[in-house]
């Protein structure tokens, strides 16, 4: 499998065509951005960590019937995925208050949310990924009611799976962001990545932040936290 | 009925206790603010217009079974209302794109929204009234699922009624913001106001803006637009 044309370059990944129109190669970079790319930097070996962690998590999620774009890991920084059209809606699942949510609503971080909060954002760097409700997503033609329901159901299943997976590795899943893609058949499958870039993970014992907040908030030891998540996720704890 | 203690002073109104704990007197001011009070001014006789228009519209809505806090108009600037606890959720109904919605999602103004968009915002000047989805409103304890459903149903009924009312007066209802209050019984009723401060109204013939956007955007003839809405709303066109 060889890389063809560069189809897309995002903040943390490049996506290449392959000689098969049904597959892409994703290459994970070390570049890091935050606050809608107002803050930029690199995290050494982040691409290696996020490729491995995403490959592991997507394989795990597929094992209980979450459809994903992941086919196989090709190298330290590359994976082969199904070619999908990304739905321009970021799906955020929040188990506890943190980050932009806590700031937006003027609440402390770490409060348990009951019920679990699911948010949509319109995926647009130019607009700063604004929040979106169901009816707005439909009225703007971003997704159909059925597609929103499918994404919501999958997001909740993914949350259940990930909470357990991380809890078995001493990590609490505070919130995460996922993206979905559409196959030519219309089927909606999990795409993009799940990694310390896209999840908030707090060490269960110490409460220490083991995710991109270390970069966003200049907490130090960013690489160390990514390596620690890598070690725990790739270790052989039972899912 | 005499005014007692000042219970609350908002940007456009004052609310006073009365000698009956079940009623308040609302006094409409000429003060105008926009963009979360970053822009301030006065619109001559706005309080008179908004008191009269709200009194007329709440009476009209009550005639087809929308429960409201309105009891009677007491004077040019005062009305007697039922004492309610305001639910801290602003309810916005949008028939066409305009204002903050158009800006947030990067779309032109005046596009028909299908379905009609209903948005919640968390009523908080300090936080800039951030948008809120259903599950967030519930998780933050701002309203129950049943209360949200009641507000949504009422908002849609109110929209239907107001579209017709304004259309009969040569005005197109683009969007509007309402607030609901809770009686001691738990019943949810329409509160606050409905006026050119809280609705976008475009002249059907010319497309001219006949609402607070004239103030927000320095379009000139602000008082004239309010007076024209007053004249049309208070005229005897059939509802």
mmCIF file with all atom_site columns, N, CA, C and O in Angstrom, chain A residues 148-197:
data_model
loop_
_atom_site.group_PDB
_atom_site.id
_atom_site.type_symbol
_atom_site.label_atom_id
_atom_site.label_alt_id
_atom_site.label_comp_id
_atom_site.label_asym_id
_atom_site.label_entity_id
_atom_site.label_seq_id
_atom_site.pdbx_PDB_ins_code
_atom_site.Cartn_x
_atom_site.Cartn_y
_atom_site.Cartn_z
_atom_site.occupancy
_atom_site.B_iso_or_equiv
_atom_site.pdbx_formal_charge
_atom_site.auth_seq_id
_atom_site.auth_comp_id
_atom_site.auth_asym_id
_atom_site.auth_atom_id
_atom_site.pdbx_PDB_model_num
ATOM 1   N N  . UNK A 1 148 ? -28.381 12.080 12.987 1.00 0.00 ? 148 UNK A N  1
ATOM 2   C CA . UNK A 1 148 ? -28.076 12.589 14.336 1.00 0.00 ? 148 UNK A CA 1
ATOM 3   C C  . UNK A 1 148 ? -28.349 11.519 15.386 1.00 0.00 ? 148 UNK A C  1
ATOM 4   O O  . UNK A 1 148 ? -27.569 11.337 16.326 1.00 0.00 ? 148 UNK A O  1
ATOM 5   N N  . UNK A 1 149 ? -29.462 10.788 15.198 1.00 0.00 ? 149 UNK A N  1
ATOM 6   C CA . UNK A 1 149 ? -29.798 9.759  16.183 1.00 0.00 ? 149 UNK A CA 1
ATOM 7   C C  . UNK A 1 149 ? -28.746 8.649  16.171 1.00 0.00 ? 149 UNK A C  1
ATOM 8   O O  . UNK A 1 149 ? -28.320 8.166  17.228 1.00 0.00 ? 149 UNK A O  1
ATOM 9   N N  . UNK A 1 150 ? -28.316 8.252  14.962 1.00 0.00 ? 150 UNK A N  1
ATOM 10  C CA . UNK A 1 150 ? -27.273 7.224  14.859 1.00 0.00 ? 150 UNK A CA 1
ATOM 11  C C  . UNK A 1 150 ? -25.994 7.686  15.559 1.00 0.00 ? 150 UNK A C  1
ATOM 12  O O  . UNK A 1 150 ? -25.385 6.942  16.340 1.00 0.00 ? 150 UNK A O  1
ATOM 13  N N  . UNK A 1 151 ? -25.598 8.929  15.310 1.00 0.00 ? 151 UNK A N  1
ATOM 14  C CA . UNK A 1 151 ? -24.367 9.439  15.930 1.00 0.00 ? 151 UNK A CA 1
ATOM 15  C C  . UNK A 1 151 ? -24.504 9.501  17.446 1.00 0.00 ? 151 UNK A C  1
ATOM 16  O O  . UNK A 1 151 ? -23.559 9.204  18.179 1.00 0.00 ? 151 UNK A O  1
ATOM 17  N N  . UNK A 1 152 ? -25.694 9.899  17.907 1.00 0.00 ? 152 UNK A N  1
ATOM 18  C CA . UNK A 1 152 ? -25.905 9.991  19.348 1.00 0.00 ? 152 UNK A CA 1
ATOM 19  C C  . UNK A 1 152 ? -25.831 8.604  19.990 1.00 0.00 ? 152 UNK A C  1
ATOM 20  O O  . UNK A 1 152 ? -25.140 8.414  21.005 1.00 0.00 ? 152 UNK A O  1
ATOM 21  N N  . UNK A 1 153 ? -26.499 7.641  19.379 1.00 0.00 ? 153 UNK A N  1
ATOM 22  C CA . UNK A 1 153 ? -26.482 6.279  19.932 1.00 0.00 ? 153 UNK A CA 1
ATOM 23  C C  . UNK A 1 153 ? -25.060 5.714  19.938 1.00 0.00 ? 153 UNK A C  1
ATOM 24  O O  . UNK A 1 153 ? -24.620 5.121  20.931 1.00 0.00 ? 153 UNK A O  1
ATOM 25  N N  . UNK A 1 154 ? -24.342 5.903  18.829 1.00 0.00 ? 154 UNK A N  1
ATOM 26  C CA . UNK A 1 154 ? -22.964 5.394  18.765 1.00 0.00 ? 154 UNK A CA 1
ATOM 27  C C  . UNK A 1 154 ? -22.087 6.101  19.793 1.00 0.00 ? 154 UNK A C  1
ATOM 28  O O  . UNK A 1 154 ? -21.272 5.463  20.471 1.00 0.00 ? 154 UNK A O  1
ATOM 29  N N  . UNK A 1 155 ? -22.264 7.419  19.935 1.00 0.00 ? 155 UNK A N  1
ATOM 30  C CA . UNK A 1 155 ? -21.434 8.175  20.884 1.00 0.00 ? 155 UNK A CA 1
ATOM 31  C C  . UNK A 1 155 ? -21.642 7.659  22.305 1.00 0.00 ? 155 UNK A C  1
ATOM 32  O O  . UNK A 1 155 ? -20.688 7.555  23.091 1.00 0.00 ? 155 UNK A O  1
ATOM 33  N N  . UNK A 1 156 ? -22.880 7.329  22.636 1.00 0.00 ? 156 UNK A N  1
ATOM 34  C CA . UNK A 1 156 ? -23.163 6.837  23.991 1.00 0.00 ? 156 UNK A CA 1
ATOM 35  C C  . UNK A 1 156 ? -22.566 5.441  24.192 1.00 0.00 ? 156 UNK A C  1
ATOM 36  O O  . UNK A 1 156 ? -22.014 5.142  25.259 1.00 0.00 ? 156 UNK A O  1
ATOM 37  N N  . UNK A 1 157 ? -22.651 4.583  23.163 1.00 0.00 ? 157 UNK A N  1
ATOM 38  C CA . UNK A 1 157 ? -22.021 3.255  23.244 1.00 0.00 ? 157 UNK A CA 1
ATOM 39  C C  . UNK A 1 157 ? -20.505 3.394  23.388 1.00 0.00 ? 157 UNK A C  1
ATOM 40  O O  . UNK A 1 157 ? -19.865 2.676  24.167 1.00 0.00 ? 157 UNK A O  1
ATOM 41  N N  . UNK A 1 158 ? -19.936 4.297  22.613 1.00 0.00 ? 158 UNK A N  1
ATOM 42  C CA . UNK A 1 158 ? -18.485 4.518  22.658 1.00 0.00 ? 158 UNK A CA 1
ATOM 43  C C  . UNK A 1 158 ? -18.083 5.004  24.053 1.00 0.00 ? 158 UNK A C  1
ATOM 44  O O  . UNK A 1 158 ? -17.094 4.543  24.627 1.00 0.00 ? 158 UNK A O  1
ATOM 45  N N  . UNK A 1 159 ? -18.880 5.915  24.612 1.00 0.00 ? 159 UNK A N  1
ATOM 46  C CA . UNK A 1 159 ? -18.596 6.414  25.957 1.00 0.00 ? 159 UNK A CA 1
ATOM 47  C C  . UNK A 1 159 ? -18.594 5.275  26.978 1.00 0.00 ? 159 UNK A C  1
ATOM 48  O O  . UNK A 1 159 ? -17.658 5.151  27.775 1.00 0.00 ? 159 UNK A O  1
ATOM 49  N N  . UNK A 1 160 ? -19.623 4.423  26.914 1.00 0.00 ? 160 UNK A N  1
ATOM 50  C CA . UNK A 1 160 ? -19.679 3.290  27.851 1.00 0.00 ? 160 UNK A CA 1
ATOM 51  C C  . UNK A 1 160 ? -18.431 2.426  27.726 1.00 0.00 ? 160 UNK A C  1
ATOM 52  O O  . UNK A 1 160 ? -17.824 2.035  28.732 1.00 0.00 ? 160 UNK A O  1
ATOM 53  N N  . UNK A 1 161 ? -18.057 2.121  26.480 1.00 0.00 ? 161 UNK A N  1
ATOM 54  C CA . UNK A 1 161 ? -16.887 1.271  26.252 1.00 0.00 ? 161 UNK A CA 1
ATOM 55  C C  . UNK A 1 161 ? -15.606 1.928  26.746 1.00 0.00 ? 161 UNK A C  1
ATOM 56  O O  . UNK A 1 161 ? -14.780 1.290  27.417 1.00 0.00 ? 161 UNK A O  1
ATOM 57  N N  . UNK A 1 162 ? -15.441 3.189  26.433 1.00 0.00 ? 162 UNK A N  1
ATOM 58  C CA . UNK A 1 162 ? -14.192 3.867  26.786 1.00 0.00 ? 162 UNK A CA 1
ATOM 59  C C  . UNK A 1 162 ? -14.050 4.079  28.293 1.00 0.00 ? 162 UNK A C  1
ATOM 60  O O  . UNK A 1 162 ? -12.948 3.993  28.835 1.00 0.00 ? 162 UNK A O  1
ATOM 61  N N  . UNK A 1 163 ? -15.174 4.391  28.958 1.00 0.00 ? 163 UNK A N  1
ATOM 62  C CA . UNK A 1 163 ? -15.106 4.576  30.419 1.00 0.00 ? 163 UNK A CA 1
ATOM 63  C C  . UNK A 1 163 ? -14.486 3.327  31.064 1.00 0.00 ? 163 UNK A C  1
ATOM 64  O O  . UNK A 1 163 ? -13.570 3.415  31.886 1.00 0.00 ? 163 UNK A O  1
ATOM 65  N N  . UNK A 1 164 ? -14.998 2.153  30.670 1.00 0.00 ? 164 UNK A N  1
ATOM 66  C CA . UNK A 1 164 ? -14.502 0.886  31.220 1.00 0.00 ? 164 UNK A CA 1
ATOM 67  C C  . UNK A 1 164 ? -13.044 0.663  30.852 1.00 0.00 ? 164 UNK A C  1
ATOM 68  O O  . UNK A 1 164 ? -12.212 0.315  31.706 1.00 0.00 ? 164 UNK A O  1
ATOM 69  N N  . UNK A 1 165 ? -12.754 0.862  29.568 1.00 0.00 ? 165 UNK A N  1
ATOM 70  C CA . UNK A 1 165 ? -11.392 0.630  29.081 1.00 0.00 ? 165 UNK A CA 1
ATOM 71  C C  . UNK A 1 165 ? -10.383 1.456  29.880 1.00 0.00 ? 165 UNK A C  1
ATOM 72  O O  . UNK A 1 165 ? -9.366  0.943  30.357 1.00 0.00 ? 165 UNK A O  1
ATOM 73  N N  . UNK A 1 166 ? -10.677 2.753  30.023 1.00 0.00 ? 166 UNK A N  1
ATOM 74  C CA . UNK A 1 166 ? -9.725  3.624  30.723 1.00 0.00 ? 166 UNK A CA 1
ATOM 75  C C  . UNK A 1 166 ? -9.723  3.350  32.231 1.00 0.00 ? 166 UNK A C  1
ATOM 76  O O  . UNK A 1 166 ? -8.667  3.401  32.873 1.00 0.00 ? 166 UNK A O  1
ATOM 77  N N  . UNK A 1 167 ? -10.899 3.071  32.797 1.00 0.00 ? 167 UNK A N  1
ATOM 78  C CA . UNK A 1 167 ? -10.955 2.798  34.243 1.00 0.00 ? 167 UNK A CA 1
ATOM 79  C C  . UNK A 1 167 ? -10.059 1.611  34.587 1.00 0.00 ? 167 UNK A C  1
ATOM 80  O O  . UNK A 1 167 ? -9.369  1.617  35.625 1.00 0.00 ? 167 UNK A O  1
ATOM 81  N N  . UNK A 1 168 ? -10.018 0.593  33.713 1.00 0.00 ? 168 UNK A N  1
ATOM 82  C CA . UNK A 1 168 ? -9.152  -0.570 33.934 1.00 0.00 ? 168 UNK A CA 1
ATOM 83  C C  . UNK A 1 168 ? -7.672  -0.218 33.864 1.00 0.00 ? 168 UNK A C  1
ATOM 84  O O  . UNK A 1 168 ? -6.831  -1.054 34.159 1.00 0.00 ? 168 UNK A O  1
ATOM 85  N N  . UNK A 1 169 ? -7.377  0.973  33.415 1.00 0.00 ? 169 UNK A N  1
ATOM 86  C CA . UNK A 1 169 ? -5.983  1.420  33.282 1.00 0.00 ? 169 UNK A CA 1
ATOM 87  C C  . UNK A 1 169 ? -5.696  2.639  34.161 1.00 0.00 ? 169 UNK A C  1
ATOM 88  O O  . UNK A 1 169 ? -4.757  3.396  33.908 1.00 0.00 ? 169 UNK A O  1
ATOM 89  N N  . UNK A 1 170 ? -6.544  2.839  35.170 1.00 0.00 ? 170 UNK A N  1
ATOM 90  C CA . UNK A 1 170 ? -6.277  3.905  36.138 1.00 0.00 ? 170 UNK A CA 1
ATOM 91  C C  . UNK A 1 170 ? -6.514  5.305  35.603 1.00 0.00 ? 170 UNK A C  1
ATOM 92  O O  . UNK A 1 170 ? -5.920  6.276  36.075 1.00 0.00 ? 170 UNK A O  1
ATOM 93  N N  . UNK A 1 171 ? -7.398  5.419  34.594 1.00 0.00 ? 171 UNK A N  1
ATOM 94  C CA . UNK A 1 171 ? -7.682  6.732  34.005 1.00 0.00 ? 171 UNK A CA 1
ATOM 95  C C  . UNK A 1 171 ? -9.187  6.982  34.015 1.00 0.00 ? 171 UNK A C  1
ATOM 96  O O  . UNK A 1 171 ? -9.981  6.091  33.696 1.00 0.00 ? 171 UNK A O  1
ATOM 97  N N  . UNK A 1 172 ? -9.563  8.201  34.374 1.00 0.00 ? 172 UNK A N  1
ATOM 98  C CA . UNK A 1 172 ? -10.982 8.563  34.348 1.00 0.00 ? 172 UNK A CA 1
ATOM 99  C C  . UNK A 1 172 ? -11.246 9.370  33.078 1.00 0.00 ? 172 UNK A C  1
ATOM 100 O O  . UNK A 1 172 ? -10.558 10.356 32.799 1.00 0.00 ? 172 UNK A O  1
ATOM 101 N N  . UNK A 1 173 ? -12.271 8.934  32.338 1.00 0.00 ? 173 UNK A N  1
ATOM 102 C CA . UNK A 1 173 ? -12.635 9.626  31.093 1.00 0.00 ? 173 UNK A CA 1
ATOM 103 C C  . UNK A 1 173 ? -13.583 10.774 31.438 1.00 0.00 ? 173 UNK A C  1
ATOM 104 O O  . UNK A 1 173 ? -14.759 10.555 31.745 1.00 0.00 ? 173 UNK A O  1
ATOM 105 N N  . UNK A 1 174 ? -13.079 11.997 31.375 1.00 0.00 ? 174 UNK A N  1
ATOM 106 C CA . UNK A 1 174 ? -13.871 13.181 31.743 1.00 0.00 ? 174 UNK A CA 1
ATOM 107 C C  . UNK A 1 174 ? -14.762 13.606 30.580 1.00 0.00 ? 174 UNK A C  1
ATOM 108 O O  . UNK A 1 174 ? -15.962 13.854 30.739 1.00 0.00 ? 174 UNK A O  1
ATOM 109 N N  . UNK A 1 175 ? -14.170 13.710 29.390 1.00 0.00 ? 175 UNK A N  1
ATOM 110 C CA . UNK A 1 175 ? -14.931 14.055 28.178 1.00 0.00 ? 175 UNK A CA 1
ATOM 111 C C  . UNK A 1 175 ? -14.114 13.652 26.963 1.00 0.00 ? 175 UNK A C  1
ATOM 112 O O  . UNK A 1 175 ? -12.923 13.306 27.091 1.00 0.00 ? 175 UNK A O  1
ATOM 113 N N  . UNK A 1 176 ? -14.726 13.676 25.808 1.00 0.00 ? 176 UNK A N  1
ATOM 114 C CA . UNK A 1 176 ? -13.977 13.401 24.573 1.00 0.00 ? 176 UNK A CA 1
ATOM 115 C C  . UNK A 1 176 ? -14.736 13.959 23.384 1.00 0.00 ? 176 UNK A C  1
ATOM 116 O O  . UNK A 1 176 ? -15.934 14.221 23.458 1.00 0.00 ? 176 UNK A O  1
ATOM 117 N N  . UNK A 1 177 ? -13.987 14.120 22.287 1.00 0.00 ? 177 UNK A N  1
ATOM 118 C CA . UNK A 1 177 ? -14.549 14.613 21.022 1.00 0.00 ? 177 UNK A CA 1
ATOM 119 C C  . UNK A 1 177 ? -14.333 13.547 19.959 1.00 0.00 ? 177 UNK A C  1
ATOM 120 O O  . UNK A 1 177 ? -13.234 13.003 19.850 1.00 0.00 ? 177 UNK A O  1
ATOM 121 N N  . UNK A 1 178 ? -15.367 13.221 19.227 1.00 0.00 ? 178 UNK A N  1
ATOM 122 C CA . UNK A 1 178 ? -15.216 12.286 18.111 1.00 0.00 ? 178 UNK A CA 1
ATOM 123 C C  . UNK A 1 178 ? -15.839 12.872 16.850 1.00 0.00 ? 178 UNK A C  1
ATOM 124 O O  . UNK A 1 178 ? -16.614 13.842 16.910 1.00 0.00 ? 178 UNK A O  1
ATOM 125 N N  . UNK A 1 179 ? -15.462 12.279 15.734 1.00 0.00 ? 179 UNK A N  1
ATOM 126 C CA . UNK A 1 179 ? -16.050 12.666 14.453 1.00 0.00 ? 179 UNK A CA 1
ATOM 127 C C  . UNK A 1 179 ? -16.509 11.408 13.738 1.00 0.00 ? 179 UNK A C  1
ATOM 128 O O  . UNK A 1 179 ? -15.921 10.340 13.905 1.00 0.00 ? 179 UNK A O  1
ATOM 129 N N  . UNK A 1 180 ? -17.547 11.568 12.959 1.00 0.00 ? 180 UNK A N  1
ATOM 130 C CA . UNK A 1 180 ? -18.059 10.447 12.191 1.00 0.00 ? 180 UNK A CA 1
ATOM 131 C C  . UNK A 1 180 ? -17.896 10.722 10.699 1.00 0.00 ? 180 UNK A C  1
ATOM 132 O O  . UNK A 1 180 ? -17.824 11.871 10.266 1.00 0.00 ? 180 UNK A O  1
ATOM 133 N N  . UNK A 1 181 ? -17.825 9.623  9.943  1.00 0.00 ? 181 UNK A N  1
ATOM 134 C CA . UNK A 1 181 ? -17.746 9.739  8.493  1.00 0.00 ? 181 UNK A CA 1
ATOM 135 C C  . UNK A 1 181 ? -18.833 8.909  7.854  1.00 0.00 ? 181 UNK A C  1
ATOM 136 O O  . UNK A 1 181 ? -19.426 8.036  8.486  1.00 0.00 ? 181 UNK A O  1
ATOM 137 N N  . UNK A 1 182 ? -19.091 9.223  6.597  1.00 0.00 ? 182 UNK A N  1
ATOM 138 C CA . UNK A 1 182 ? -20.139 8.500  5.877  1.00 0.00 ? 182 UNK A CA 1
ATOM 139 C C  . UNK A 1 182 ? -19.496 7.709  4.736  1.00 0.00 ? 182 UNK A C  1
ATOM 140 O O  . UNK A 1 182 ? -18.694 8.259  3.962  1.00 0.00 ? 182 UNK A O  1
ATOM 141 N N  . UNK A 1 183 ? -19.822 6.429  4.652  1.00 0.00 ? 183 UNK A N  1
ATOM 142 C CA . UNK A 1 183 ? -19.395 5.591  3.531  1.00 0.00 ? 183 UNK A CA 1
ATOM 143 C C  . UNK A 1 183 ? -20.275 5.891  2.325  1.00 0.00 ? 183 UNK A C  1
ATOM 144 O O  . UNK A 1 183 ? -21.379 6.448  2.480  1.00 0.00 ? 183 UNK A O  1
ATOM 145 N N  . UNK A 1 184 ? -19.831 5.512  1.115  1.00 0.00 ? 184 UNK A N  1
ATOM 146 C CA . UNK A 1 184 ? -20.679 5.720  -0.065 1.00 0.00 ? 184 UNK A CA 1
ATOM 147 C C  . UNK A 1 184 ? -22.068 5.085  0.097  1.00 0.00 ? 184 UNK A C  1
ATOM 148 O O  . UNK A 1 184 ? -23.049 5.582  -0.441 1.00 0.00 ? 184 UNK A O  1
ATOM 149 N N  . UNK A 1 185 ? -22.165 4.019  0.891  1.00 0.00 ? 185 UNK A N  1
ATOM 150 C CA . UNK A 1 185 ? -23.470 3.366  1.139  1.00 0.00 ? 185 UNK A CA 1
ATOM 151 C C  . UNK A 1 185 ? -24.383 4.221  2.003  1.00 0.00 ? 185 UNK A C  1
ATOM 152 O O  . UNK A 1 185 ? -25.573 3.906  2.142  1.00 0.00 ? 185 UNK A O  1
ATOM 153 N N  . UNK A 1 186 ? -23.839 5.272  2.620  1.00 0.00 ? 186 UNK A N  1
ATOM 154 C CA . UNK A 1 186 ? -24.630 6.083  3.553  1.00 0.00 ? 186 UNK A CA 1
ATOM 155 C C  . UNK A 1 186 ? -24.416 5.675  4.996  1.00 0.00 ? 186 UNK A C  1
ATOM 156 O O  . UNK A 1 186 ? -24.843 6.389  5.909  1.00 0.00 ? 186 UNK A O  1
ATOM 157 N N  . UNK A 1 187 ? -23.758 4.529  5.207  1.00 0.00 ? 187 UNK A N  1
ATOM 158 C CA . UNK A 1 187 ? -23.521 4.090  6.592  1.00 0.00 ? 187 UNK A CA 1
ATOM 159 C C  . UNK A 1 187 ? -22.609 5.084  7.313  1.00 0.00 ? 187 UNK A C  1
ATOM 160 O O  . UNK A 1 187 ? -21.636 5.582  6.732  1.00 0.00 ? 187 UNK A O  1
ATOM 161 N N  . UNK A 1 188 ? -22.938 5.352  8.575  1.00 0.00 ? 188 UNK A N  1
ATOM 162 C CA . UNK A 1 188 ? -22.151 6.268  9.392  1.00 0.00 ? 188 UNK A CA 1
ATOM 163 C C  . UNK A 1 188 ? -21.232 5.462  10.294 1.00 0.00 ? 188 UNK A C  1
ATOM 164 O O  . UNK A 1 188 ? -21.690 4.563  11.008 1.00 0.00 ? 188 UNK A O  1
ATOM 165 N N  . UNK A 1 189 ? -19.940 5.775  10.239 1.00 0.00 ? 189 UNK A N  1
ATOM 166 C CA . UNK A 1 189 ? -18.973 5.033  11.043 1.00 0.00 ? 189 UNK A CA 1
ATOM 167 C C  . UNK A 1 189 ? -18.048 6.015  11.771 1.00 0.00 ? 189 UNK A C  1
ATOM 168 O O  . UNK A 1 189 ? -17.852 7.143  11.331 1.00 0.00 ? 189 UNK A O  1
ATOM 169 N N  . UNK A 1 190 ? -17.507 5.548  12.875 1.00 0.00 ? 190 UNK A N  1
ATOM 170 C CA . UNK A 1 190 ? -16.564 6.359  13.651 1.00 0.00 ? 190 UNK A CA 1
ATOM 171 C C  . UNK A 1 190 ? -15.309 6.615  12.818 1.00 0.00 ? 190 UNK A C  1
ATOM 172 O O  . UNK A 1 190 ? -14.749 5.683  12.237 1.00 0.00 ? 190 UNK A O  1
ATOM 173 N N  . UNK A 1 191 ? -14.861 7.867  12.775 1.00 0.00 ? 191 UNK A N  1
ATOM 174 C CA . UNK A 1 191 ? -13.665 8.199  11.997 1.00 0.00 ? 191 UNK A CA 1
ATOM 175 C C  . UNK A 1 191 ? -12.715 9.008  12.888 1.00 0.00 ? 191 UNK A C  1
ATOM 176 O O  . UNK A 1 191 ? -12.808 8.957  14.112 1.00 0.00 ? 191 UNK A O  1
ATOM 177 N N  . UNK A 1 192 ? -11.779 9.724  12.262 1.00 0.00 ? 192 UNK A N  1
ATOM 178 C CA . UNK A 1 192 ? -10.833 10.587 12.993 1.00 0.00 ? 192 UNK A CA 1
ATOM 179 C C  . UNK A 1 192 ? -10.037 9.775  14.013 1.00 0.00 ? 192 UNK A C  1
ATOM 180 O O  . UNK A 1 192 ? -9.533  8.709  13.668 1.00 0.00 ? 192 UNK A O  1
ATOM 181 N N  . UNK A 1 193 ? -9.904  10.252 15.234 1.00 0.00 ? 193 UNK A N  1
ATOM 182 C CA . UNK A 1 193 ? -9.035  9.604  16.214 1.00 0.00 ? 193 UNK A CA 1
ATOM 183 C C  . UNK A 1 193 ? -9.634  9.662  17.606 1.00 0.00 ? 193 UNK A C  1
ATOM 184 O O  . UNK A 1 193 ? -10.552 10.455 17.862 1.00 0.00 ? 193 UNK A O  1
ATOM 185 N N  . UNK A 1 194 ? -9.130  8.812  18.496 1.00 0.00 ? 194 UNK A N  1
ATOM 186 C CA . UNK A 1 194 ? -9.417  8.930  19.931 1.00 0.00 ? 194 UNK A CA 1
ATOM 187 C C  . UNK A 1 194 ? -8.069  8.798  20.629 1.00 0.00 ? 194 UNK A C  1
ATOM 188 O O  . UNK A 1 194 ? -7.417  7.751  20.536 1.00 0.00 ? 194 UNK A O  1
ATOM 189 N N  . UNK A 1 195 ? -7.658  9.856  21.295 1.00 0.00 ? 195 UNK A N  1
ATOM 190 C CA . UNK A 1 195 ? -6.290  9.922  21.820 1.00 0.00 ? 195 UNK A CA 1
ATOM 191 C C  . UNK A 1 195 ? -6.242  10.972 22.920 1.00 0.00 ? 195 UNK A C  1
ATOM 192 O O  . UNK A 1 195 ? -7.239  11.652 23.174 1.00 0.00 ? 195 UNK A O  1
ATOM 193 N N  . UNK A 1 196 ? -5.091  11.139 23.565 1.00 0.00 ? 196 UNK A N  1
ATOM 194 C CA . UNK A 1 196 ? -4.991  12.216 24.572 1.00 0.00 ? 196 UNK A CA 1
ATOM 195 C C  . UNK A 1 196 ? -5.173  13.620 23.970 1.00 0.00 ? 196 UNK A C  1
ATOM 196 O O  . UNK A 1 196 ? -5.359  14.584 24.710 1.00 0.00 ? 196 UNK A O  1
ATOM 197 N N  . UNK A 1 197 ? -5.135  13.737 22.632 1.00 0.00 ? 197 UNK A N  1
ATOM 198 C CA . UNK A 1 197 ? -5.473  15.019 21.992 1.00 0.00 ? 197 UNK A CA 1
ATOM 199 C C  . UNK A 1 197 ? -6.976  15.290 22.053 1.00 0.00 ? 197 UNK A C  1
ATOM 200 O O  . UNK A 1 197 ? -7.390  16.456 22.022 1.00 0.00 ? 197 UNK A O  1
#
